[in-house]
Structure formats: structure tokens, C-alpha cells
């Protein structure tokens, strides 16, 4: 990465409409452009495996999606699906056989291109046991995973079986699927909850799927609970996370100031440049020696350095301690969670001001954002929102700071600060020389 020409990852805007393969391919193509801007330590896989430290830990990525990008359902679904796949493949072969792998070709053959095929009542499994597809089951589908997987798919907020089943039936009816799923298959009750939370229209964490993709997935899930039934969604979600969400998250994580702070520092840099030029004009028009004009250099250098760094989301004063501002929701304790800012202007503020409380709270987890099932990802009810609005402007400009734990982020910030100093020298030195050599102008 060049010291003088290093750039943060470019901001990747969301494409309009539902997730489609053609659109997600654009994200994949853009990801190739970010390889030089994103160090391996901050790769998508490292962050998902929680190998990075705050402000780039997995919880921080989730917070960014909840409170800035507003599409956390993608990561929530992705985490669940990975955990679910591991649990499914850990089942005994006899239970896995109840839910065979699924493919689009097999789906067309099994239904005869008719999604309204009547339900099967009984069939023989490959092991010779009769399977009653109409008999409800509370077997494998109701078994919770041990310890490590509990956080990924168990929530304190539960829906009744009736509500989940109604949601699944409504979703199937909307895409023309009228026969019931095979309830004896492993994890069927959990799959129904996933449908009611992520796949069904108007669900709490509805994925941005097209009608075609939703139909394909629901059709597959009526036949099997095998993870391959989610393949169309999995591919779209992964491409979106890797190609759009991850680069934007890294871009945002590099910033050390909140929006009010960065805007203030940026204007402060402009003010220093204007003062330097104004001082030069006064000295040129005065009878003072031209060498007094060298005093314009500190103002110009400081102004350009501050402005360039602020354009990239950094405050030079905060950077001296490798710290960052506490985000607005962090300033009010564990009950405060998130921020709401305009996503349209990304220049230097890096999608504004979101950060995790994971490095401040002992639990390392906040709210329900890491849970698979629960309410939507809205945050307007959070008590900190009103409290932050009431804070005086001066307190918003000077919040408390916290040390940045991730070494890679600190190195990237060092690189950007050095870059801002170099660009400032390139601008300030020629401008100062020009100011010095300008002949004195006599004032009549």
C-alpha cells in the first residue's frame, strides 16, 4: 500500500431493488478493487471468525449493519446458517437421510413443475422405515445446540407455535405453495421460525429477496430441511456481505471521530488555511519585511494537514493517543445502543458514528442484535436517542475517548496521518514560497 496514495476502501452504495444474482455480481467485482485497501488481518473471514479486535470485531460488524447500514438481517441470517449447517451435518446419518440435499433440477422433477403438488402422507425412507409426513414431530428439530451454538439461534424473545405456523402458511400461500412441510424432518420447527423471521413477507427481519428467489427457497424448504435448500439465499447474502457491507465497514472503522467532531475539525482546517492566506495578504500590503511572511507556513501546514485527515474521518488530536470518540449510544451506558445519521454523504465521516459497546461491557454482547430470532432491528425506541438530542453541542464535539485495540486499524490511521502531512507539505511549501517572493505592494 502506497504511503502517499493509500485510500480507504471506496464506499459501495446499495443497489436498488431486491437482491439479485446480477446485482450481487457487481458487488463481487467491486471487491477485487478493495484488496489493496483492506489488509488481510481485516478480511471478511477474519472478522466473521472474530479474529479482529475492536473496532473491527464481529460484534462491531453487527453494530454497523444494525445502526448504520440498516441491513443487519443479512449477517444475522448468515451466522445462523453457518451454525445450522454444522449442527445438521453433525446429526447421525439416519436423521440426515430424512432431509436429502436439494437442487433446482431435483425440485422441478419432484414436483413436475407444479408447486401445488398434494402432500405425501407416508413414504419409505432409504433405511426402510415408514415416514409419516403428516405427523407432527418434536424430535430433532426441537433440540437445541450445546453452549457455543445457543447464542446463534436461541433468543429470549419467542413466538408461539401458532404464530410461526401461521406465518409459514401465509408465506407459502403467497407464492402458491399449498401443501404442508414434512414435520418429521430434523430441525423442522427451527426452519419454520427462520421462515417466519427472514423469508416470509413483512417478517421482522425480512431479507431483501425477489419474489422468484423467495418462491424457490420456500419450495425447497417444503421438501427438506437440508442446508442446501438455502443455497440461493446463501449466495446472495454472502455476495452482499463480502462485496458491499464489509468494505463499507472497514472504511467506517478507520475513522476516529463522530460526525459532529469530524465536521468541526474539517471546518477548522479550512479556517486555518483562510487565516494563513489572510495573514499573507496583510503582510504583502504592509511595510514589514517579506521574511515575516514565513509565519504563514504554520497556519497553512496545520490547515491542510487537519483538513486532509478530517476528509478521511480522522482527528489529528485524538490520533495522538490512538483513541476514538465514544459513539453517541456508548455515552449513556449499556442501555444505549445505536445511532441514526444520514447515509448519503460518506466523505470522511465514514457512514457516520457507530461503534460497539462490546469492549466496554463485560458480556461482550448488547441487545438482541446477535440473536437469530426476535424483534426487528429498529432502534428508535432506544432511550439514548432522546438523551443524545438533548446534549449541548459542546458536549457532542468533545465526548470521551477510548483506546483503539486493533493494531491494524492503528497502523492504517498512522498511514493516513503521514499521508495528510505529506500532502500538506506539497501544498504548503510552494504556496509559502510564492507568498514570500511576491513583491511588496505599496498602499496609497
Short mmCIF file of C-alpha atoms in Angstrom, two decimals:
data_model
loop_
_atom_site.label_atom_id
_atom_site.label_comp_id
_atom_site.label_asym_id
_atom_site.label_seq_id
_atom_site.Cartn_x
_atom_site.Cartn_y
_atom_site.Cartn_z
CA UNK A 1 0.00 0.00 0.00
CA UNK A 2 1.49 3.32 -1.09
CA UNK A 3 2.12 5.78 1.70
CA UNK A 4 1.28 8.84 -0.36
CA UNK A 5 -1.58 7.40 -2.38
CA UNK A 6 -3.22 4.98 0.07
CA UNK A 7 -7.00 5.19 0.00
CA UNK A 8 -9.59 3.72 2.25
CA UNK A 9 -11.97 1.28 0.56
CA UNK A 10 -14.37 3.14 -1.67
CA UNK A 11 -17.89 3.47 -0.37
CA UNK A 12 -20.11 0.90 -2.09
CA UNK A 13 -23.66 2.16 -2.42
CA UNK A 14 -26.58 -0.22 -2.16
CA UNK A 15 -28.14 -1.17 -5.44
CA UNK A 16 -31.88 -0.52 -5.74
CA UNK A 17 -34.40 -3.31 -5.59
CA UNK A 18 -34.18 -6.81 -4.09
CA UNK A 19 -31.00 -8.88 -4.05
CA UNK A 20 -30.45 -10.50 -7.44
CA UNK A 21 -27.55 -12.55 -8.76
CA UNK A 22 -26.67 -9.94 -11.39
CA UNK A 23 -26.56 -7.17 -8.80
CA UNK A 24 -24.57 -9.21 -6.31
CA UNK A 25 -22.06 -9.99 -9.05
CA UNK A 26 -21.39 -6.27 -9.24
CA UNK A 27 -20.51 -6.36 -5.53
CA UNK A 28 -18.17 -9.29 -6.17
CA UNK A 29 -16.42 -7.42 -8.98
CA UNK A 30 -16.01 -4.35 -6.82
CA UNK A 31 -14.48 -6.45 -4.05
CA UNK A 32 -11.43 -7.00 -6.25
CA UNK A 33 -10.75 -3.27 -6.14
CA UNK A 34 -10.59 -3.27 -2.33
CA UNK A 35 -7.89 -5.91 -1.91
CA UNK A 36 -5.11 -3.34 -1.67
CA UNK A 37 -7.12 -1.15 0.70
CA UNK A 38 -8.11 -3.90 3.15
CA UNK A 39 -5.26 -5.71 4.93
CA UNK A 40 -5.54 -9.49 5.34
CA UNK A 41 -5.97 -9.01 9.10
CA UNK A 42 -9.26 -7.23 8.40
CA UNK A 43 -10.55 -9.67 5.80
CA UNK A 44 -14.17 -10.73 5.79
CA UNK A 45 -13.29 -14.23 7.01
CA UNK A 46 -11.16 -12.93 9.88
CA UNK A 47 -13.91 -10.62 11.06
CA UNK A 48 -16.54 -13.37 10.82
CA UNK A 49 -14.26 -15.65 12.83
CA UNK A 50 -13.90 -12.85 15.40
CA UNK A 51 -10.12 -12.72 15.00
CA UNK A 52 -10.03 -8.92 14.78
CA UNK A 53 -10.20 -6.65 17.81
CA UNK A 54 -12.49 -3.64 18.35
CA UNK A 55 -13.40 -1.61 16.42
CA UNK A 56 -13.39 -4.48 13.89
CA UNK A 57 -14.70 -7.38 15.96
CA UNK A 58 -17.71 -9.41 14.87
CA UNK A 59 -19.98 -7.53 17.27
CA UNK A 60 -18.77 -4.25 15.78
CA UNK A 61 -19.62 -5.52 12.30
CA UNK A 62 -23.08 -6.39 13.53
CA UNK A 63 -23.48 -2.99 15.13
CA UNK A 64 -22.51 -1.30 11.89
CA UNK A 65 -25.14 -3.24 9.98
CA UNK A 66 -27.82 -2.59 12.59
CA UNK A 67 -27.20 1.07 13.26
CA UNK A 68 -25.58 2.48 10.12
CA UNK A 69 -26.21 0.29 7.11
CA UNK A 70 -29.62 -0.90 8.36
CA UNK A 71 -29.35 -4.39 6.88
CA UNK A 72 -28.20 -6.50 9.84
CA UNK A 73 -30.59 -9.26 8.86
CA UNK A 74 -28.02 -10.41 6.30
CA UNK A 75 -25.35 -11.10 8.90
CA UNK A 76 -27.84 -12.46 11.43
CA UNK A 77 -29.09 -14.95 8.86
CA UNK A 78 -25.53 -15.78 7.74
CA UNK A 79 -24.39 -16.56 11.28
CA UNK A 80 -27.40 -18.76 11.88
CA UNK A 81 -26.99 -20.63 8.60
CA UNK A 82 -23.34 -21.43 9.26
CA UNK A 83 -24.15 -22.69 12.74
CA UNK A 84 -27.16 -24.60 11.44
CA UNK A 85 -25.10 -26.31 8.75
CA UNK A 86 -22.60 -27.50 11.34
CA UNK A 87 -25.36 -28.87 13.54
CA UNK A 88 -27.12 -30.56 10.64
CA UNK A 89 -24.01 -32.36 9.40
CA UNK A 90 -23.30 -33.48 12.97
CA UNK A 91 -26.55 -35.48 13.01
CA UNK A 92 -26.45 -39.26 12.65
CA UNK A 93 -26.76 -40.44 9.02
CA UNK A 94 -30.18 -41.91 9.73
CA UNK A 95 -31.54 -38.46 10.66
CA UNK A 96 -29.78 -36.68 7.82
CA UNK A 97 -31.41 -39.13 5.41
CA UNK A 98 -34.81 -37.69 6.32
CA UNK A 99 -33.77 -34.40 4.70
CA UNK A 100 -31.90 -35.14 1.47
CA UNK A 101 -29.92 -32.43 -0.35
CA UNK A 102 -31.89 -30.14 -2.61
CA UNK A 103 -31.25 -28.76 -6.07
CA UNK A 104 -33.35 -26.77 -8.50
CA UNK A 105 -33.33 -29.60 -11.03
CA UNK A 106 -34.50 -32.11 -8.44
CA UNK A 107 -37.17 -29.67 -7.37
CA UNK A 108 -38.64 -29.47 -10.85
CA UNK A 109 -38.54 -33.23 -11.25
CA UNK A 110 -40.09 -33.92 -7.85
CA UNK A 111 -43.00 -31.58 -8.39
CA UNK A 112 -43.47 -31.96 -12.11
CA UNK A 113 -43.17 -28.18 -12.35
CA UNK A 114 -46.24 -27.96 -10.12
CA UNK A 115 -45.64 -26.28 -6.76
CA UNK A 116 -49.17 -27.21 -5.68
CA UNK A 117 -48.50 -30.92 -5.64
CA UNK A 118 -50.61 -32.53 -2.89
CA UNK A 119 -48.84 -33.55 0.30
CA UNK A 120 -47.46 -37.02 0.78
CA UNK A 121 -48.87 -38.95 3.68
CA UNK A 122 -46.34 -41.73 4.08
CA UNK A 123 -43.17 -42.87 2.38
CA UNK A 124 -40.36 -45.27 2.92
CA UNK A 125 -37.01 -43.86 3.85
CA UNK A 126 -33.81 -45.27 2.39
CA UNK A 127 -33.39 -47.17 5.65
CA UNK A 128 -36.75 -48.90 5.26
CA UNK A 129 -38.63 -47.07 8.00
CA UNK A 130 -42.03 -45.66 7.19
CA UNK A 131 -42.15 -41.87 7.45
CA UNK A 132 -45.43 -40.14 8.18
CA UNK A 133 -45.12 -36.65 6.79
CA UNK A 134 -48.35 -35.53 8.39
CA UNK A 135 -47.34 -36.49 11.92
CA UNK A 136 -46.01 -33.58 13.97
CA UNK A 137 -42.60 -34.08 15.44
CA UNK A 138 -40.79 -32.51 18.34
CA UNK A 139 -37.71 -34.60 17.78
CA UNK A 140 -34.51 -33.38 16.19
CA UNK A 141 -35.96 -30.08 15.10
CA UNK A 142 -36.61 -29.04 18.66
CA UNK A 143 -33.22 -29.99 20.02
CA UNK A 144 -31.10 -27.00 20.94
CA UNK A 145 -27.43 -26.94 20.13
CA UNK A 146 -24.99 -27.06 23.04
CA UNK A 147 -23.33 -23.97 24.51
CA UNK A 148 -21.48 -22.42 21.58
CA UNK A 149 -24.49 -22.55 19.27
CA UNK A 150 -27.07 -21.36 21.78
CA UNK A 151 -26.29 -17.69 21.17
CA UNK A 152 -26.67 -18.09 17.43
CA UNK A 153 -30.22 -19.32 17.25
CA UNK A 154 -31.91 -19.11 20.64
CA UNK A 155 -33.49 -15.86 21.70
CA UNK A 156 -35.19 -14.71 24.84
CA UNK A 157 -37.97 -13.48 22.63
CA UNK A 158 -40.07 -16.41 21.45
CA UNK A 159 -43.03 -16.77 19.17
CA UNK A 160 -45.83 -19.21 19.79
CA UNK A 161 -46.06 -22.26 17.56
CA UNK A 162 -49.32 -20.94 16.23
CA UNK A 163 -47.84 -17.63 15.16
CA UNK A 164 -44.87 -19.29 13.47
CA UNK A 165 -47.03 -21.85 11.66
CA UNK A 166 -49.44 -19.15 10.51
CA UNK A 167 -46.58 -17.07 9.21
CA UNK A 168 -45.16 -20.04 7.30
CA UNK A 169 -48.55 -20.93 5.84
CA UNK A 170 -49.14 -17.33 4.75
CA UNK A 171 -45.71 -17.16 3.13
CA UNK A 172 -46.29 -20.41 1.26
CA UNK A 173 -49.76 -19.30 0.19
CA UNK A 174 -48.41 -16.05 -1.27
CA UNK A 175 -46.11 -17.98 -3.59
CA UNK A 176 -48.73 -20.63 -4.44
CA UNK A 177 -47.49 -23.48 -2.23
CA UNK A 178 -50.44 -25.16 -0.56
CA UNK A 179 -49.19 -28.45 0.87
CA UNK A 180 -47.59 -28.81 4.26
CA UNK A 181 -43.95 -29.41 5.03
CA UNK A 182 -42.59 -32.72 6.29
CA UNK A 183 -42.73 -32.29 10.04
CA UNK A 184 -40.70 -35.39 10.90
CA UNK A 185 -37.56 -33.98 9.32
CA UNK A 186 -34.82 -32.78 11.68
CA UNK A 187 -34.91 -29.14 12.78
CA UNK A 188 -38.28 -28.56 11.10
CA UNK A 189 -39.55 -26.33 13.90
CA UNK A 190 -36.42 -24.22 13.70
CA UNK A 191 -36.71 -23.92 9.93
CA UNK A 192 -40.28 -22.69 10.36
CA UNK A 193 -39.03 -20.00 12.74
CA UNK A 194 -36.38 -18.94 10.22
CA UNK A 195 -39.05 -18.66 7.54
CA UNK A 196 -41.25 -16.56 9.82
CA UNK A 197 -38.32 -14.26 10.71
CA UNK A 198 -36.35 -13.92 7.46
CA UNK A 199 -38.13 -15.37 4.43
CA UNK A 200 -41.82 -14.56 4.85
CA UNK A 201 -43.01 -11.19 3.51
CA UNK A 202 -43.23 -8.49 6.21
CA UNK A 203 -41.33 -10.68 8.67
CA UNK A 204 -39.41 -8.94 11.49
CA UNK A 205 -36.04 -9.37 9.75
CA UNK A 206 -37.14 -9.92 6.19
CA UNK A 207 -34.31 -10.46 3.75
CA UNK A 208 -34.44 -8.31 0.65
CA UNK A 209 -35.35 -11.16 -1.70
CA UNK A 210 -37.11 -11.10 -5.02
CA UNK A 211 -40.38 -12.95 -5.41
CA UNK A 212 -38.65 -15.54 -7.58
CA UNK A 213 -35.93 -16.28 -5.03
CA UNK A 214 -38.43 -16.42 -2.17
CA UNK A 215 -40.57 -18.89 -4.10
CA UNK A 216 -37.61 -21.13 -4.88
CA UNK A 217 -36.46 -21.19 -1.26
CA UNK A 218 -39.91 -21.83 0.20
CA UNK A 219 -40.47 -24.59 -2.32
CA UNK A 220 -37.20 -26.23 -1.31
CA UNK A 221 -37.94 -25.90 2.39
CA UNK A 222 -41.26 -27.65 1.96
CA UNK A 223 -39.35 -30.73 0.83
CA UNK A 224 -36.27 -30.73 3.03
CA UNK A 225 -34.52 -29.06 5.93
CA UNK A 226 -31.11 -29.75 4.39
CA UNK A 227 -28.87 -26.63 4.37
CA UNK A 228 -28.71 -26.86 0.57
CA UNK A 229 -32.31 -25.64 0.47
CA UNK A 230 -30.96 -22.20 1.40
CA UNK A 231 -28.35 -22.16 -1.38
CA UNK A 232 -29.95 -19.37 -3.46
CA UNK A 233 -30.26 -17.11 -0.42
CA UNK A 234 -26.87 -18.05 0.95
CA UNK A 235 -25.12 -17.00 -2.24
CA UNK A 236 -26.91 -13.66 -2.42
CA UNK A 237 -26.31 -12.86 1.25
CA UNK A 238 -22.63 -13.79 1.09
CA UNK A 239 -22.00 -11.69 -2.02
CA UNK A 240 -23.72 -8.71 -0.39
CA UNK A 241 -21.78 -9.06 2.86
CA UNK A 242 -18.43 -9.53 1.16
CA UNK A 243 -18.83 -7.04 -1.65
CA UNK A 244 -20.84 -4.24 -0.07
CA UNK A 245 -21.12 -4.44 3.71
CA UNK A 246 -17.56 -5.50 4.55
CA UNK A 247 -15.68 -2.78 2.57
CA UNK A 248 -18.00 -0.11 3.96
CA UNK A 249 -17.49 -1.45 7.47
CA UNK A 250 -13.69 -1.30 7.18
CA UNK A 251 -13.94 2.21 5.72
CA UNK A 252 -16.08 3.27 8.66
CA UNK A 253 -13.88 1.57 11.27
CA UNK A 254 -10.82 3.60 10.29
CA UNK A 255 -12.46 6.84 11.44
CA UNK A 256 -11.79 8.01 14.99
CA UNK A 257 -14.27 10.86 15.27
CA UNK A 258 -18.03 11.19 15.45
CA UNK A 259 -19.86 13.19 12.82
CA UNK A 260 -20.01 16.48 14.78
CA UNK A 261 -16.32 16.17 15.64
CA UNK A 262 -15.15 15.43 12.10
CA UNK A 263 -17.26 18.21 10.60
CA UNK A 264 -15.90 20.64 13.19
CA UNK A 265 -12.28 19.60 12.57
CA UNK A 266 -12.74 19.80 8.81
CA UNK A 267 -14.03 23.36 9.08
CA UNK A 268 -11.22 24.16 11.49
CA UNK A 269 -8.69 23.09 8.87
CA UNK A 270 -10.34 25.32 6.28
CA UNK A 271 -10.29 28.20 8.75
CA UNK A 272 -6.53 27.80 9.30
CA UNK A 273 -5.87 27.91 5.56
CA UNK A 274 -8.02 31.02 5.20
CA UNK A 275 -6.22 32.69 8.13
CA UNK A 276 -2.85 31.83 6.58
CA UNK A 277 -3.81 33.40 3.27
CA UNK A 278 -5.33 36.43 5.02
CA UNK A 279 -2.12 36.91 7.02
CA UNK A 280 -0.12 36.71 3.81
CA UNK A 281 -2.25 39.40 2.18
CA UNK A 282 -1.84 41.68 5.19
CA UNK A 283 1.95 41.24 5.22
CA UNK A 284 2.22 41.79 1.48
CA UNK A 285 0.32 45.04 1.81
CA UNK A 286 2.34 46.15 4.84
CA UNK A 287 5.84 47.63 5.09
CA UNK A 288 7.12 44.58 7.02
CA UNK A 289 9.98 42.52 5.65
CA UNK A 290 8.97 39.77 3.31
CA UNK A 291 10.55 37.22 5.66
CA UNK A 292 7.72 37.83 8.10
CA UNK A 293 5.54 36.07 5.57
CA UNK A 294 7.12 32.76 6.60
CA UNK A 295 4.78 32.84 9.58
CA UNK A 296 2.03 31.93 7.13
CA UNK A 297 3.55 28.46 6.75
CA UNK A 298 2.48 27.04 10.16
CA UNK A 299 -1.11 28.09 9.57
CA UNK A 300 -1.16 26.67 6.06
CA UNK A 301 0.53 23.41 7.03
CA UNK A 302 -1.73 22.86 10.02
CA UNK A 303 -4.81 23.73 8.00
CA UNK A 304 -4.01 21.41 5.10
CA UNK A 305 -2.98 18.54 7.41
CA UNK A 306 -6.10 18.88 9.53
CA UNK A 307 -8.36 19.18 6.51
CA UNK A 308 -6.95 16.18 4.64
CA UNK A 309 -7.07 13.98 7.75
CA UNK A 310 -10.62 15.10 8.54
CA UNK A 311 -11.66 14.36 4.98
CA UNK A 312 -10.66 10.77 5.73
CA UNK A 313 -12.50 10.76 9.04
CA UNK A 314 -9.57 11.36 11.40
CA UNK A 315 -8.98 13.99 14.04
CA UNK A 316 -5.22 14.58 14.47
CA UNK A 317 -5.54 15.49 18.15
CA UNK A 318 -7.44 12.30 19.00
CA UNK A 319 -5.00 10.29 16.90
CA UNK A 320 -2.04 11.25 19.07
CA UNK A 321 -3.35 8.79 21.68
CA UNK A 322 -4.59 6.18 19.14
CA UNK A 323 -8.06 6.75 20.51
CA UNK A 324 -11.51 7.33 19.12
CA UNK A 325 -14.63 9.14 20.24
CA UNK A 326 -17.24 7.20 22.14
CA UNK A 327 -20.19 6.85 19.83
CA UNK A 328 -23.42 8.53 20.89
CA UNK A 329 -25.05 5.33 22.14
CA UNK A 330 -21.93 4.44 24.13
CA UNK A 331 -22.15 7.65 26.10
CA UNK A 332 -25.25 6.54 28.02
CA UNK A 333 -24.31 3.14 29.41
CA UNK A 334 -25.26 -0.38 28.34
CA UNK A 335 -28.88 0.56 27.69
CA UNK A 336 -27.84 2.83 24.86
CA UNK A 337 -27.24 1.13 21.63
CA UNK A 338 -27.24 2.97 18.39
CA UNK A 339 -27.08 5.96 16.17
CA UNK A 340 -29.02 7.43 13.29
CA UNK A 341 -27.31 9.57 10.72
CA UNK A 342 -27.65 10.32 7.05
CA UNK A 343 -26.05 7.62 4.91
CA UNK A 344 -25.79 9.74 1.78
CA UNK A 345 -22.56 11.65 2.50
CA UNK A 346 -19.68 9.29 3.12
CA UNK A 347 -16.81 11.73 2.61
CA UNK A 348 -14.53 11.21 5.56
CA UNK A 349 -17.20 10.65 8.14
CA UNK A 350 -17.33 7.02 7.06
CA UNK A 351 -21.03 6.35 7.31
CA UNK A 352 -21.11 8.29 10.48
CA UNK A 353 -20.94 7.22 14.01
CA UNK A 354 -21.48 3.71 15.10
CA UNK A 355 -19.41 1.58 17.42
CA UNK A 356 -19.87 -1.40 19.61
CA UNK A 357 -20.18 -1.43 23.38
CA UNK A 358 -18.63 -4.87 23.31
CA UNK A 359 -15.29 -3.58 24.53
CA UNK A 360 -16.97 -1.65 27.34
CA UNK A 361 -19.40 -4.23 28.69
CA UNK A 362 -18.38 -7.42 30.38
CA UNK A 363 -20.76 -9.56 28.37
CA UNK A 364 -19.31 -8.55 25.00
CA UNK A 365 -22.88 -8.57 23.68
CA UNK A 366 -25.54 -5.93 23.56
CA UNK A 367 -29.25 -6.03 22.94
CA UNK A 368 -30.60 -8.72 20.61
CA UNK A 369 -28.52 -7.99 17.51
CA UNK A 370 -26.55 -11.27 17.75
CA UNK A 371 -29.68 -13.36 18.33
CA UNK A 372 -31.25 -15.13 15.40
CA UNK A 373 -34.87 -14.78 16.48
CA UNK A 374 -36.52 -11.75 17.98
CA UNK A 375 -37.96 -8.41 17.07
CA UNK A 376 -36.84 -6.30 14.16
CA UNK A 377 -33.63 -4.30 14.13
CA UNK A 378 -35.28 -0.95 14.77
CA UNK A 379 -33.62 1.27 17.36
CA UNK A 380 -35.85 4.33 17.55
CA UNK A 381 -37.22 3.16 20.89
CA UNK A 382 -33.77 3.29 22.50
CA UNK A 383 -33.70 5.78 25.39
CA UNK A 384 -30.32 7.19 24.40
CA UNK A 385 -31.76 8.70 21.18
CA UNK A 386 -33.71 11.38 23.03
CA UNK A 387 -30.90 11.87 25.56
CA UNK A 388 -28.34 12.47 22.83
CA UNK A 389 -30.55 15.01 21.10
CA UNK A 390 -30.72 16.97 24.35
CA UNK A 391 -26.95 17.16 24.77
CA UNK A 392 -25.39 20.59 24.19
CA UNK A 393 -23.34 20.96 21.03
CA UNK A 394 -20.12 21.42 23.01
CA UNK A 395 -20.58 18.02 24.67
CA UNK A 396 -21.21 16.43 21.30
CA UNK A 397 -17.96 17.92 20.00
CA UNK A 398 -15.91 16.70 22.95
CA UNK A 399 -17.13 13.27 24.07
CA UNK A 400 -14.94 10.86 25.98
CA UNK A 401 -12.40 8.81 24.08
CA UNK A 402 -11.44 5.15 24.20
CA UNK A 403 -8.28 3.39 23.04
CA UNK A 404 -8.36 1.54 19.70
CA UNK A 405 -7.46 -2.07 20.35
CA UNK A 406 -6.89 -3.37 16.84
CA UNK A 407 -3.28 -2.85 15.77
CA UNK A 408 -4.09 -2.96 12.06
CA UNK A 409 -6.54 -0.10 12.39
CA UNK A 410 -3.92 1.92 14.28
CA UNK A 411 -1.37 1.29 11.51
CA UNK A 412 -3.85 2.36 8.83
CA UNK A 413 -4.59 5.52 10.78
CA UNK A 414 -0.85 6.21 11.10
CA UNK A 415 -0.53 5.81 7.36
CA UNK A 416 -3.37 8.22 6.69
CA UNK A 417 -1.94 10.81 9.11
CA UNK A 418 1.50 10.57 7.48
CA UNK A 419 -0.22 10.90 4.15
CA UNK A 420 -2.04 14.04 5.27
CA UNK A 421 1.26 15.57 6.43
CA UNK A 422 2.94 14.80 3.10
CA UNK A 423 0.10 16.26 1.08
CA UNK A 424 0.13 19.28 3.37
CA UNK A 425 3.83 19.81 2.71
CA UNK A 426 3.28 19.53 -1.03
CA UNK A 427 0.63 22.24 -0.81
CA UNK A 428 2.08 24.49 1.89
CA UNK A 429 5.71 24.78 0.76
CA UNK A 430 5.06 26.01 -2.80
CA UNK A 431 2.30 28.32 -1.57
CA UNK A 432 4.57 29.79 1.13
CA UNK A 433 7.39 30.28 -1.38
CA UNK A 434 5.01 32.08 -3.71
CA UNK A 435 3.85 34.30 -0.83
CA UNK A 436 7.45 35.18 0.09
CA UNK A 437 8.57 36.05 -3.44
CA UNK A 438 5.58 38.26 -4.18
CA UNK A 439 6.87 41.84 -4.26
CA UNK A 440 5.68 44.28 -1.69
CA UNK A 441 2.60 46.21 -2.73
CA UNK A 442 2.62 49.83 -1.67
CA UNK A 443 -0.66 51.01 -0.28
CA UNK A 444 -1.52 54.54 -1.37
#
